[in-house]
N, CA, C and O atoms as a CHARMM CRD file, in Angstrom:
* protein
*
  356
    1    1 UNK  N      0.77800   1.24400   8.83100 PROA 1      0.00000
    2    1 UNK  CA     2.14700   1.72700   8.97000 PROA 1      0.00000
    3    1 UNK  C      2.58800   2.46500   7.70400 PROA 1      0.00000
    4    1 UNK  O      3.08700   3.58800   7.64000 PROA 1      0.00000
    5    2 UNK  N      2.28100   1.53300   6.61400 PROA 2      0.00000
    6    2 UNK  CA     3.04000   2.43900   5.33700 PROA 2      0.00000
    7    2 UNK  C      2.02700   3.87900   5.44500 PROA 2      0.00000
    8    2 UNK  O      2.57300   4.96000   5.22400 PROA 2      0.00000
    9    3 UNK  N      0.42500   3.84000   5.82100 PROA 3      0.00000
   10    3 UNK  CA    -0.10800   5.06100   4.94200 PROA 3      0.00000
   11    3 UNK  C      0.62900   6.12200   6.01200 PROA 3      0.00000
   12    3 UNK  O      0.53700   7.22000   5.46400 PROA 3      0.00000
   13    4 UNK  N      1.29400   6.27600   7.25000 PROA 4      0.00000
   14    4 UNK  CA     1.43600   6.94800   8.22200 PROA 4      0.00000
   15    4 UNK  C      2.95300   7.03000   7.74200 PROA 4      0.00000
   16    4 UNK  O      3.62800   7.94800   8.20700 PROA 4      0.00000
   17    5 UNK  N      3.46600   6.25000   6.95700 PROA 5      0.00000
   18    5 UNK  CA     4.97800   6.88700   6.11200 PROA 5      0.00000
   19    5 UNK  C      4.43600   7.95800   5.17700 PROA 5      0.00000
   20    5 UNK  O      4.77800   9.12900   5.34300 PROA 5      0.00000
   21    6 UNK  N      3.82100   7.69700   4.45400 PROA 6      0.00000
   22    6 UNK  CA     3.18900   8.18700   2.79400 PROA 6      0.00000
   23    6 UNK  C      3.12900   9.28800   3.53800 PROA 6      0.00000
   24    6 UNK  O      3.91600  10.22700   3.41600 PROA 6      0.00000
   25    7 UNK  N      1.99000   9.22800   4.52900 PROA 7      0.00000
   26    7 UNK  CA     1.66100  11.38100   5.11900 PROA 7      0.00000
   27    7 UNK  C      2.43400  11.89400   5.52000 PROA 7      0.00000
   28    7 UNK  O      2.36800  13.12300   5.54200 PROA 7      0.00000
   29    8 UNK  N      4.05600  10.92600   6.26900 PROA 8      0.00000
   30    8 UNK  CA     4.74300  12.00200   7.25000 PROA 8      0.00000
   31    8 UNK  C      5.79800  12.76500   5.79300 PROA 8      0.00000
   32    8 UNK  O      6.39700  13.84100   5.78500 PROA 8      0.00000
   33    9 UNK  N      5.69800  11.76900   4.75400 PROA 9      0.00000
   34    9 UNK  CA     6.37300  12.66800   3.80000 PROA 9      0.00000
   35    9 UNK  C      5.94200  13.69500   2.94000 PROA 9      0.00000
   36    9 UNK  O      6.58900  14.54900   2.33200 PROA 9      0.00000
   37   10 UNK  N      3.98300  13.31700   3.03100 PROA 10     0.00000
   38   10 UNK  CA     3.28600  14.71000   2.06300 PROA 10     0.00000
   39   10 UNK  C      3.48200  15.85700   3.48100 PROA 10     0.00000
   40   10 UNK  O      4.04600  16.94800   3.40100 PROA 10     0.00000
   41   11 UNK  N      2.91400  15.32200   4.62400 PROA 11     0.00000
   42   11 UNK  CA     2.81300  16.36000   5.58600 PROA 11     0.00000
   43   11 UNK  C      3.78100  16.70500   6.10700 PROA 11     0.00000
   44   11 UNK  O      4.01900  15.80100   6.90700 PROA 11     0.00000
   45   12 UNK  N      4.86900  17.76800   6.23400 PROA 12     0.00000
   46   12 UNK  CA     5.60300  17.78400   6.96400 PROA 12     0.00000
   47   12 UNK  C      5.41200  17.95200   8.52900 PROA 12     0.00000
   48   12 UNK  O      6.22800  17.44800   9.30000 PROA 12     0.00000
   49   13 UNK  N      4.03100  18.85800   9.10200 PROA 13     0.00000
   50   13 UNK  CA     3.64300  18.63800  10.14600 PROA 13     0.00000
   51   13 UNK  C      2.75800  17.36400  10.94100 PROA 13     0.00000
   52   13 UNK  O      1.94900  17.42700  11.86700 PROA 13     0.00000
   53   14 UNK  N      3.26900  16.22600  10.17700 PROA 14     0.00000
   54   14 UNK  CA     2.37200  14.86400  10.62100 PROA 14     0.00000
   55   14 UNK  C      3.10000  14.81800  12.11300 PROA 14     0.00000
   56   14 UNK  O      2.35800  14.84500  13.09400 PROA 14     0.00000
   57   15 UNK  N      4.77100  14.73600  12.33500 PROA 15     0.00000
   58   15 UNK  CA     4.97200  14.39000  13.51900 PROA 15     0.00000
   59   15 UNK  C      4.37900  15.87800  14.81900 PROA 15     0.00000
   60   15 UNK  O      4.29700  15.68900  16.03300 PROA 15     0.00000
   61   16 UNK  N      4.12200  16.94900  14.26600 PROA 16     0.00000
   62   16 UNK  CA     3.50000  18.27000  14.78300 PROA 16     0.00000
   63   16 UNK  C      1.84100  17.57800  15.38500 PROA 16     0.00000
   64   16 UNK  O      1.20000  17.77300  16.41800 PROA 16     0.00000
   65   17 UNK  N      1.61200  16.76600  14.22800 PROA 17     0.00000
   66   17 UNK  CA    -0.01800  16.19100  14.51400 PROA 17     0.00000
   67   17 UNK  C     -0.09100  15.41000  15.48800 PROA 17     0.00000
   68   17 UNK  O     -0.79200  15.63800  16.47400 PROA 17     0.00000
   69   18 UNK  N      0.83500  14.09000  15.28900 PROA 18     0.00000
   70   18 UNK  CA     0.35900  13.40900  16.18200 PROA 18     0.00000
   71   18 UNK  C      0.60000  13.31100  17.31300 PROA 18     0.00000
   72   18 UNK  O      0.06200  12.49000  18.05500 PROA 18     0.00000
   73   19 UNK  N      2.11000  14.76500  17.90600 PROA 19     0.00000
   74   19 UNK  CA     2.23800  15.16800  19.14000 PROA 19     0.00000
   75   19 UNK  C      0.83100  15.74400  19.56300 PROA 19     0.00000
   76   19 UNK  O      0.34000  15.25900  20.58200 PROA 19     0.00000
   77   20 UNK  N      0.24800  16.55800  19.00800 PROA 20     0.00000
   78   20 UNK  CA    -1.14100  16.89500  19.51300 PROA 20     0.00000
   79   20 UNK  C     -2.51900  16.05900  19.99200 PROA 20     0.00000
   80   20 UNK  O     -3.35600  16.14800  20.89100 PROA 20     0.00000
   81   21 UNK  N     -2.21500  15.12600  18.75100 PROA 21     0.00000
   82   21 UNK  CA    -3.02900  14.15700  19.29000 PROA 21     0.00000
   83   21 UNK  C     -2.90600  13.57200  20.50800 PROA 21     0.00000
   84   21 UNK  O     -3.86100  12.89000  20.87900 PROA 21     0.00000
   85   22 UNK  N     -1.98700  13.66900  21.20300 PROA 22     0.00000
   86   22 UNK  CA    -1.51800  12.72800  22.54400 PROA 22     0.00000
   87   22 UNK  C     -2.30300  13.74500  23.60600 PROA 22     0.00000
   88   22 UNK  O     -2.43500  13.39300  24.77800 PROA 22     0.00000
   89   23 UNK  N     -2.74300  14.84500  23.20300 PROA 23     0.00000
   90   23 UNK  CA    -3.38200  15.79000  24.32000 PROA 23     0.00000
   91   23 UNK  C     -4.41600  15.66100  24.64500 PROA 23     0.00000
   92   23 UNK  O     -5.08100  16.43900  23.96000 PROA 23     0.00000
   93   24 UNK  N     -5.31900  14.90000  25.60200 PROA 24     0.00000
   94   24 UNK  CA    -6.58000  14.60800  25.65200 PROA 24     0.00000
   95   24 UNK  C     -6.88100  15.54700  27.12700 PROA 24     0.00000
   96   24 UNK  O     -5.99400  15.91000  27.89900 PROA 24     0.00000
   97   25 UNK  N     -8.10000  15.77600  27.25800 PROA 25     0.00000
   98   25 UNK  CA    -9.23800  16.67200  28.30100 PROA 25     0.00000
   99   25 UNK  C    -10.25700  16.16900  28.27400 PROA 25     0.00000
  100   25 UNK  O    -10.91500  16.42500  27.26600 PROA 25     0.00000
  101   26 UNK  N    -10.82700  15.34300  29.19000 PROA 26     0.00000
  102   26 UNK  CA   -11.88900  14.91100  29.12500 PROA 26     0.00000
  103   26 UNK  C    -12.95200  15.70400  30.24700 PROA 26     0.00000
  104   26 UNK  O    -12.61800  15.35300  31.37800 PROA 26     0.00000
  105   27 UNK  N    -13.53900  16.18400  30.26700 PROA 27     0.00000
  106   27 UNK  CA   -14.33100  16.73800  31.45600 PROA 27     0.00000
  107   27 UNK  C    -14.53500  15.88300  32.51800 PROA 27     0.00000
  108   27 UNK  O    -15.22200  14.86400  32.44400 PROA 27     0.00000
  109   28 UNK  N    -13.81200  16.36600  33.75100 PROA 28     0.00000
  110   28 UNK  CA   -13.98800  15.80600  34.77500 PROA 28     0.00000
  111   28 UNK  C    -15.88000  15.93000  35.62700 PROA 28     0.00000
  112   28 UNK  O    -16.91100  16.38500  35.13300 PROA 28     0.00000
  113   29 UNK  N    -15.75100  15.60000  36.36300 PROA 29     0.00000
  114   29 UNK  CA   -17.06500  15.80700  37.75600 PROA 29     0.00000
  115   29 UNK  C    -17.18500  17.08500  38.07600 PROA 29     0.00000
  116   29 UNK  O    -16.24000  17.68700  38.58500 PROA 29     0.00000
  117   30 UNK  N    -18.57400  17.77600  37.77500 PROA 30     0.00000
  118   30 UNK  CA   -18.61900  18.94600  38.47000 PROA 30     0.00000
  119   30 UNK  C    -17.39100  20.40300  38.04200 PROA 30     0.00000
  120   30 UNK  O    -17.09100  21.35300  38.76500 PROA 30     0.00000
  121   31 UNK  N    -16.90500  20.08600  36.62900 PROA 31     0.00000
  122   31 UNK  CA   -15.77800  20.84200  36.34200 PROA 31     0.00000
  123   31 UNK  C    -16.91300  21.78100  35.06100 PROA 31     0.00000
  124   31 UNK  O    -17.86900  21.52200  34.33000 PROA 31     0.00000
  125   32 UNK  N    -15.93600  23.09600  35.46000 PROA 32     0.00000
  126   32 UNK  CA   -17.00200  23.89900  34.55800 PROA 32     0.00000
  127   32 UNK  C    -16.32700  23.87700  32.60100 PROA 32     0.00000
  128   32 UNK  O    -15.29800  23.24800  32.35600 PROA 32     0.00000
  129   33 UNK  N    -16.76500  24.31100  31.94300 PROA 33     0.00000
  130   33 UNK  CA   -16.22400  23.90900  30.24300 PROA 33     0.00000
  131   33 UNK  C    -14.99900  25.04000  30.16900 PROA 33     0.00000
  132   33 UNK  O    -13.98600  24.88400  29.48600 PROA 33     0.00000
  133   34 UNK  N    -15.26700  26.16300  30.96600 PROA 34     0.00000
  134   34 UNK  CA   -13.72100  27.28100  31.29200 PROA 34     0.00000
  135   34 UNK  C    -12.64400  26.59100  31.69300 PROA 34     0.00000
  136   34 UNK  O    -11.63000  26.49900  31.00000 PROA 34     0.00000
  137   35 UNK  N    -12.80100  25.97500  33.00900 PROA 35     0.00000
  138   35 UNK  CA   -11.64900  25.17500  33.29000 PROA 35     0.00000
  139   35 UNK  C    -11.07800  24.08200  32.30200 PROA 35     0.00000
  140   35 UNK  O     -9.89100  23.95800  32.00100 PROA 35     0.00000
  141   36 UNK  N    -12.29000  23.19700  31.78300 PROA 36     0.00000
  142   36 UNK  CA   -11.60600  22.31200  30.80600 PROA 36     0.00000
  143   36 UNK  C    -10.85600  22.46700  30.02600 PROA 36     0.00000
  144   36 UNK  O    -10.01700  21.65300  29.64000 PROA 36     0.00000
  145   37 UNK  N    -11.14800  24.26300  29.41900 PROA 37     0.00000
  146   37 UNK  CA   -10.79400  24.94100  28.42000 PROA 37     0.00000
  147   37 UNK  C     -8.90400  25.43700  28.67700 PROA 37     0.00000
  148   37 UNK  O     -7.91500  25.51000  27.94800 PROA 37     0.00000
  149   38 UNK  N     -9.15300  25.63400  29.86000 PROA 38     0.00000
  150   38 UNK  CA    -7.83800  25.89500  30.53400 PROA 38     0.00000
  151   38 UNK  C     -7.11100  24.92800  30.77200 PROA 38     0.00000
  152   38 UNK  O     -5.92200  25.24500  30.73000 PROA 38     0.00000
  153   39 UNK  N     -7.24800  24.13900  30.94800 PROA 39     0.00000
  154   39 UNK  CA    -6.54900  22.58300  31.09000 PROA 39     0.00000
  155   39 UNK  C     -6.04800  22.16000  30.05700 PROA 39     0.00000
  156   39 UNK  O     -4.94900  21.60600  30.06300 PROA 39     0.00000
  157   40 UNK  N     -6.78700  22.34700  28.92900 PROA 40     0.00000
  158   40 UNK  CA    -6.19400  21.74800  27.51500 PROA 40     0.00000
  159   40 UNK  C     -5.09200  22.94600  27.10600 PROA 40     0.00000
  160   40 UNK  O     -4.03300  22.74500  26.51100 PROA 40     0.00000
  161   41 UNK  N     -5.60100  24.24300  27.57200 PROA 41     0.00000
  162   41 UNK  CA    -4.29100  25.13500  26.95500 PROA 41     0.00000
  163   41 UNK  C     -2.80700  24.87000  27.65700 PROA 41     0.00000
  164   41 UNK  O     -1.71200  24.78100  27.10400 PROA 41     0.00000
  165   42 UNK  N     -3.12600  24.78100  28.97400 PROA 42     0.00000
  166   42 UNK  CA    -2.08700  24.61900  29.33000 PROA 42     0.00000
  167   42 UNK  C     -1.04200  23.09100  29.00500 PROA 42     0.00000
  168   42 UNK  O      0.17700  22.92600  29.05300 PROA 42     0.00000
  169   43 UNK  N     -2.15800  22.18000  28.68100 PROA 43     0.00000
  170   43 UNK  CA    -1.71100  21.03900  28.15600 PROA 43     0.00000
  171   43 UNK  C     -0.47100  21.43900  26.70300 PROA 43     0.00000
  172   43 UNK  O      0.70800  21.22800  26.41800 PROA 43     0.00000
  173   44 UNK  N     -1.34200  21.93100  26.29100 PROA 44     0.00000
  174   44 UNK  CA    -0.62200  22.19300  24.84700 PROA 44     0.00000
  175   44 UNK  C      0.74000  23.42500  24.72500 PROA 44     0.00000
  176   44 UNK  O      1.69700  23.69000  23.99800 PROA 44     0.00000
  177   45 UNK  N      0.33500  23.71800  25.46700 PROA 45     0.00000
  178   45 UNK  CA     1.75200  25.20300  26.22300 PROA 45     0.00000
  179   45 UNK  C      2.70100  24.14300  26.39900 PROA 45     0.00000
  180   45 UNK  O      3.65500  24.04700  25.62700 PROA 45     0.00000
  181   46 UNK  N      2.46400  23.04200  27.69200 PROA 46     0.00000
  182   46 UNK  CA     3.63900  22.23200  27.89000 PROA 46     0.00000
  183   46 UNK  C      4.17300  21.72200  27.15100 PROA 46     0.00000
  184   46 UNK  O      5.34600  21.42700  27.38000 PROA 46     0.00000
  185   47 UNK  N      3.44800  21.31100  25.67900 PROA 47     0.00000
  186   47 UNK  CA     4.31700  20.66400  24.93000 PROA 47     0.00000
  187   47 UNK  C      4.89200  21.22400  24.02400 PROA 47     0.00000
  188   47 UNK  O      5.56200  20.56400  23.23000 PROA 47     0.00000
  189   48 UNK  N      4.73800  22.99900  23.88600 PROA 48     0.00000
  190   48 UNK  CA     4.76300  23.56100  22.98400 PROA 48     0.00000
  191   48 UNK  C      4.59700  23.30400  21.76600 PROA 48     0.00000
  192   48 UNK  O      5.56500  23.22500  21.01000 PROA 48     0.00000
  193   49 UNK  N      3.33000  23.12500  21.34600 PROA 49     0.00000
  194   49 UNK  CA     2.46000  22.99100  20.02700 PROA 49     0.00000
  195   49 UNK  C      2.29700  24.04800  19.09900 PROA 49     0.00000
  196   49 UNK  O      2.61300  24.10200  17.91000 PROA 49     0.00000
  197   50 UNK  N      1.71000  24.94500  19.89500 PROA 50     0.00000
  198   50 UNK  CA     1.48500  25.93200  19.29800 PROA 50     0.00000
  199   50 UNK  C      2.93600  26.80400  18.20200 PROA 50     0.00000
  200   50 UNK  O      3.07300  27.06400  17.00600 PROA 50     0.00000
  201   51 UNK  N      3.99300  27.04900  19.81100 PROA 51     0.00000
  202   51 UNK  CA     4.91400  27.49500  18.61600 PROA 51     0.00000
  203   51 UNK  C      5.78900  26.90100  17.43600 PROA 51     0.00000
  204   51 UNK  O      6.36300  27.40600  16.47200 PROA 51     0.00000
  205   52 UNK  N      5.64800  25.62600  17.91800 PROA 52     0.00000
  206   52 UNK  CA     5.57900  24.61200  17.09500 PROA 52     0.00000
  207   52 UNK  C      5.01600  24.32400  15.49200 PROA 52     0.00000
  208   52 UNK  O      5.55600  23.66100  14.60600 PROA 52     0.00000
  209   53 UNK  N      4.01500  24.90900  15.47500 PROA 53     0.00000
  210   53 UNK  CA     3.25100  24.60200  14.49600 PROA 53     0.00000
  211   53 UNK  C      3.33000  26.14600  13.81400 PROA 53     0.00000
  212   53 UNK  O      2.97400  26.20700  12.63700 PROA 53     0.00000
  213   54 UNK  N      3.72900  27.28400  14.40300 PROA 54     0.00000
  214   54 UNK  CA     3.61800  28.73100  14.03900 PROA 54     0.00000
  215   54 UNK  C      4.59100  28.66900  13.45300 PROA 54     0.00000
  216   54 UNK  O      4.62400  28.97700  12.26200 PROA 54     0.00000
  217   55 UNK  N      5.81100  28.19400  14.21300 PROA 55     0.00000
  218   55 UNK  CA     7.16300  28.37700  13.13700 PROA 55     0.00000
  219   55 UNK  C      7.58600  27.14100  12.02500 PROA 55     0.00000
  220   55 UNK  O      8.64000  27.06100  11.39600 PROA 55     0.00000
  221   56 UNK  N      6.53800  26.30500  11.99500 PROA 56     0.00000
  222   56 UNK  CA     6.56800  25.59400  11.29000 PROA 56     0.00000
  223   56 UNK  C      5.89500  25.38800  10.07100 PROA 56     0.00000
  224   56 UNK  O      6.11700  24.47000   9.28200 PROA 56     0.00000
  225   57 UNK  N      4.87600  26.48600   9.92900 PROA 57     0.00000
  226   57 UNK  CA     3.73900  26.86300   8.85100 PROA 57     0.00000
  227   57 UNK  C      4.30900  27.52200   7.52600 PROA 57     0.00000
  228   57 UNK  O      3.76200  27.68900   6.43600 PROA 57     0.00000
  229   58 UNK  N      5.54100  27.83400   7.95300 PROA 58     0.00000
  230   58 UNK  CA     6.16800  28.88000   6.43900 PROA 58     0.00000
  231   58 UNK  C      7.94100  28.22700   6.70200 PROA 58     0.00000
  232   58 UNK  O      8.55700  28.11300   7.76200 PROA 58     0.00000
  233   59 UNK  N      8.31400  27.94100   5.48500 PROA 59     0.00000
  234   59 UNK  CA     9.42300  27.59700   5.24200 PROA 59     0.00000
  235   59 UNK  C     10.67300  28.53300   5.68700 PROA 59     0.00000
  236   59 UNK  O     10.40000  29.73300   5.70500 PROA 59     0.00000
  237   60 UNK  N     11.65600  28.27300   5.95600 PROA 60     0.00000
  238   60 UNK  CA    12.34600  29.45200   6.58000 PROA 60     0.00000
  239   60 UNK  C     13.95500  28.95600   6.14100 PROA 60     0.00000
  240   60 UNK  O     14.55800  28.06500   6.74000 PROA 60     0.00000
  241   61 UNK  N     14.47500  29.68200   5.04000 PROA 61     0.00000
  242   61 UNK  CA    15.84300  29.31600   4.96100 PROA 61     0.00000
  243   61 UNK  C     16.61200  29.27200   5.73000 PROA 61     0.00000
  244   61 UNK  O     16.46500  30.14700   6.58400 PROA 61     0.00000
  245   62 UNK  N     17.72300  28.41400   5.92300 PROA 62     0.00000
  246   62 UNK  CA    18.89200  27.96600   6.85100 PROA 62     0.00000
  247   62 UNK  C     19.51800  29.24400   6.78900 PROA 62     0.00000
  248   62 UNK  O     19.53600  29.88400   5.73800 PROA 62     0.00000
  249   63 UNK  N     20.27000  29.85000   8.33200 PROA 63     0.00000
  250   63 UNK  CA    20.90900  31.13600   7.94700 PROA 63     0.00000
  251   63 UNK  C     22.07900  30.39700   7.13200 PROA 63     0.00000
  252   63 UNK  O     22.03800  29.18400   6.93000 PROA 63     0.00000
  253   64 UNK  N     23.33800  31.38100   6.58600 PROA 64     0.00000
  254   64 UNK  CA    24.10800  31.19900   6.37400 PROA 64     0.00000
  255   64 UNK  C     25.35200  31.81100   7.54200 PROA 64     0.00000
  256   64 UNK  O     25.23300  32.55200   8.51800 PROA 64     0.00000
  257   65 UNK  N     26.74600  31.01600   6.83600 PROA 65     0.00000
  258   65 UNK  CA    27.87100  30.87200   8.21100 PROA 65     0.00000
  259   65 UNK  C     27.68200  32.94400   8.97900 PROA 65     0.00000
  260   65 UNK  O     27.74200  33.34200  10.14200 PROA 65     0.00000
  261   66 UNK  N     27.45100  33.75600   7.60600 PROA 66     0.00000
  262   66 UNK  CA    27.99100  35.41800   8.09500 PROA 66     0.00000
  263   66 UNK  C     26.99000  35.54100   9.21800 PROA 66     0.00000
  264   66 UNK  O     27.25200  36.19900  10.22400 PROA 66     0.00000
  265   67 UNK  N     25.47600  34.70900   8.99700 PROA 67     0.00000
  266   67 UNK  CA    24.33300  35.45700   9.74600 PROA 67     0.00000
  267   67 UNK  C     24.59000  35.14500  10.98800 PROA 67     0.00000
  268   67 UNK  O     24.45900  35.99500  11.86900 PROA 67     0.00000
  269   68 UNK  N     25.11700  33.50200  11.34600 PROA 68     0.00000
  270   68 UNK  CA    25.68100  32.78200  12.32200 PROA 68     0.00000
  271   68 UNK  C     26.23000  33.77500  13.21800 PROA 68     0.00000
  272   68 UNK  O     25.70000  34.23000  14.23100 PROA 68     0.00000
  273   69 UNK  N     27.61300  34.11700  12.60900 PROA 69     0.00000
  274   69 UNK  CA    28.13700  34.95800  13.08200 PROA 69     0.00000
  275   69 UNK  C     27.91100  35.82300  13.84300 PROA 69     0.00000
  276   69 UNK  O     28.07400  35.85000  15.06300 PROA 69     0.00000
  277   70 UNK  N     27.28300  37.04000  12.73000 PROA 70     0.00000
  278   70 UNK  CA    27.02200  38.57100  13.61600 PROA 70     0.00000
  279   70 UNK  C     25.89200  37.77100  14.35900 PROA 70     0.00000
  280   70 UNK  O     26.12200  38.30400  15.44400 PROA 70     0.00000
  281   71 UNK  N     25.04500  37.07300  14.58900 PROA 71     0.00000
  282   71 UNK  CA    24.07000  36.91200  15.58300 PROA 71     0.00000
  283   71 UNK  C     24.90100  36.47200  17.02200 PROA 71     0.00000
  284   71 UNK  O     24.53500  36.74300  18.16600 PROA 71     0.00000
  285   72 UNK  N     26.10900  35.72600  16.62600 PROA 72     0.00000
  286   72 UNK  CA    26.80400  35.46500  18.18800 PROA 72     0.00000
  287   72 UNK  C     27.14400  36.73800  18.51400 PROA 72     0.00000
  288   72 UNK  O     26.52900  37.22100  19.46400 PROA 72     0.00000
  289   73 UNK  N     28.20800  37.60800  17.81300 PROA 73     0.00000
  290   73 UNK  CA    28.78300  38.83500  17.75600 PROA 73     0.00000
  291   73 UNK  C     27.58700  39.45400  18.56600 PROA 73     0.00000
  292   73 UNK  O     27.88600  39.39700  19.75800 PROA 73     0.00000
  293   74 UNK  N     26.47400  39.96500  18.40600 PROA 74     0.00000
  294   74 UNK  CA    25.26700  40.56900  18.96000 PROA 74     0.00000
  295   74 UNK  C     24.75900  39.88600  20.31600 PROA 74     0.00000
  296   74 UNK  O     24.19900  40.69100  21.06000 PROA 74     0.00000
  297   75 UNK  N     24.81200  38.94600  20.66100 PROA 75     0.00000
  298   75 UNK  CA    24.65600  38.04100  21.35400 PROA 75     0.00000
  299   75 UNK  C     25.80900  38.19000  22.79900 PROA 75     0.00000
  300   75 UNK  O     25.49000  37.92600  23.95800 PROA 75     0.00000
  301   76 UNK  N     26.73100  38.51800  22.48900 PROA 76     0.00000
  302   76 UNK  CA    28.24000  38.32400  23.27300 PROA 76     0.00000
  303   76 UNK  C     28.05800  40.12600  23.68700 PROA 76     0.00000
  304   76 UNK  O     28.35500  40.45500  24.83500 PROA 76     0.00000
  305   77 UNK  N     27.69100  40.93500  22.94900 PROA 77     0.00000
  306   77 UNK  CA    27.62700  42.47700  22.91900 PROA 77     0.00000
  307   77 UNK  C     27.11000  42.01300  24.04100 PROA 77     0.00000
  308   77 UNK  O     27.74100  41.37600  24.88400 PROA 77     0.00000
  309   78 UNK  N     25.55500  42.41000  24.11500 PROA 78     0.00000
  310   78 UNK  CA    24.61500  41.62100  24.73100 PROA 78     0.00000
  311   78 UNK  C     25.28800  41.53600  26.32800 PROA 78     0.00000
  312   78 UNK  O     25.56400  42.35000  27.20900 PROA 78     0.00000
  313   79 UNK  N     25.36400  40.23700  26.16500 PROA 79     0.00000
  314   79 UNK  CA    25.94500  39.68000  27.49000 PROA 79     0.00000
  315   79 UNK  C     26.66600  40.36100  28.17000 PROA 79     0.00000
  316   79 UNK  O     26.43100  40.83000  29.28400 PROA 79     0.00000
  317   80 UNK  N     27.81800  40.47400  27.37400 PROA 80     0.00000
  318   80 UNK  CA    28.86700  41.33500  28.07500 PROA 80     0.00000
  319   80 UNK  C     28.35100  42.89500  28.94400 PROA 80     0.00000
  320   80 UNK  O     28.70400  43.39600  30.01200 PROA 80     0.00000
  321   81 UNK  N     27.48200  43.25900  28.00700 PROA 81     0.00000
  322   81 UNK  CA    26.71400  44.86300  28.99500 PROA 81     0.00000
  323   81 UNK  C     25.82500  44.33500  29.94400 PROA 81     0.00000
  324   81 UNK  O     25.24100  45.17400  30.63000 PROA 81     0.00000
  325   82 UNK  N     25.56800  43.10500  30.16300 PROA 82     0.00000
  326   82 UNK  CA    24.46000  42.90800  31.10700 PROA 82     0.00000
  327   82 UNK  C     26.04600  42.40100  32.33000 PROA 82     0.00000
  328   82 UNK  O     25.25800  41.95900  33.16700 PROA 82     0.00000
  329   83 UNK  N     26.36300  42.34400  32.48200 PROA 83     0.00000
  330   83 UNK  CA    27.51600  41.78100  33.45000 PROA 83     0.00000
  331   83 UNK  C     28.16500  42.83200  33.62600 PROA 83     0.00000
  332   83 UNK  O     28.48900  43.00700  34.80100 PROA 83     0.00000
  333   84 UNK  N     28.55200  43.76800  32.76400 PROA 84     0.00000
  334   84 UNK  CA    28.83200  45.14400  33.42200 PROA 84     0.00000
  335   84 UNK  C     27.60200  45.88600  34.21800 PROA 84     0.00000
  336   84 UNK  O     27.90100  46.48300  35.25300 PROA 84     0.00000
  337   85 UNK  N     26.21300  45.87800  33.78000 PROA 85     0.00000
  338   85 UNK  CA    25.14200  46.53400  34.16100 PROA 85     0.00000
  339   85 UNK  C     24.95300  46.02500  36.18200 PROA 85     0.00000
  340   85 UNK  O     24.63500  46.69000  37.16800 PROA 85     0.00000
  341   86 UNK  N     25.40200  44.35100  35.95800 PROA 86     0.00000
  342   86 UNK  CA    25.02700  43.94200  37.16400 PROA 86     0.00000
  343   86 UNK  C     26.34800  44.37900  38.17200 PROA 86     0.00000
  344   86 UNK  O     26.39700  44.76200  39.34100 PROA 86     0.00000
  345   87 UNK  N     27.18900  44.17600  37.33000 PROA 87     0.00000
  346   87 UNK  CA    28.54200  45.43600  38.58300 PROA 87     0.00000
  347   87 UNK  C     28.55000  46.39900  38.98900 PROA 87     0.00000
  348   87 UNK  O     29.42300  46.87800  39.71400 PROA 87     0.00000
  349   88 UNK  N     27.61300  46.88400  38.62500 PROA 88     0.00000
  350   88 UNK  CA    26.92300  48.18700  39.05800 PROA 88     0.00000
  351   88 UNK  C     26.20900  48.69200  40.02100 PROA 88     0.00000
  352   88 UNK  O     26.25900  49.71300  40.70700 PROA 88     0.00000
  353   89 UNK  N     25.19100  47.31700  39.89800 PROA 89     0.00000
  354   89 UNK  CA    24.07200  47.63500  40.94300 PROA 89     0.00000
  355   89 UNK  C     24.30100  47.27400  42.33800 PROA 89     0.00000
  356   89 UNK  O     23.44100  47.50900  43.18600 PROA 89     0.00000
């Protein structure tokens, strides 16, 4: 228990790890190593691992309140032309 404290604080992706670990594929009967291969991806898609671990590989500062902002501001633009676009059609 403690050494699995000690890593989740050197590793920040320990809880990233041991969601992965929960993904097992074992080759079924008569199943070819493509399919297995496909089985585990899609395994790991569902839990989203991958982007998981992509946006989690490089540190990424907190926006601040302005970025907040114009991103709703852009966001609401956005929306708002797609709801005019669909009054349209």
């Amino acid at each position: 228990m403690t050494e699995s404290l000690i890593f989740s604080t050197i590793c920040p992706l320990h809880s990233i790890i041991t969601e992965f670990m929960k993904v097992r594929a074992k080759r079924r009967d008569n199943e070819t190593t493509e399919k297995l291969m496909n089985r585990f991806k899609k395994q790991t898609q569902h839990l989203r691992l991958v982007d998981l671990v992509r946006r989690k590989k490089h540190w990424r500062q907190a926006p601040s309140k302005r970025q907040i902002r114009i991103a709703a501001l852009i966001k609401d633009k956005y929306r708002k032309q797609r709801r005019k676009d669909l009054q349209y059609q």
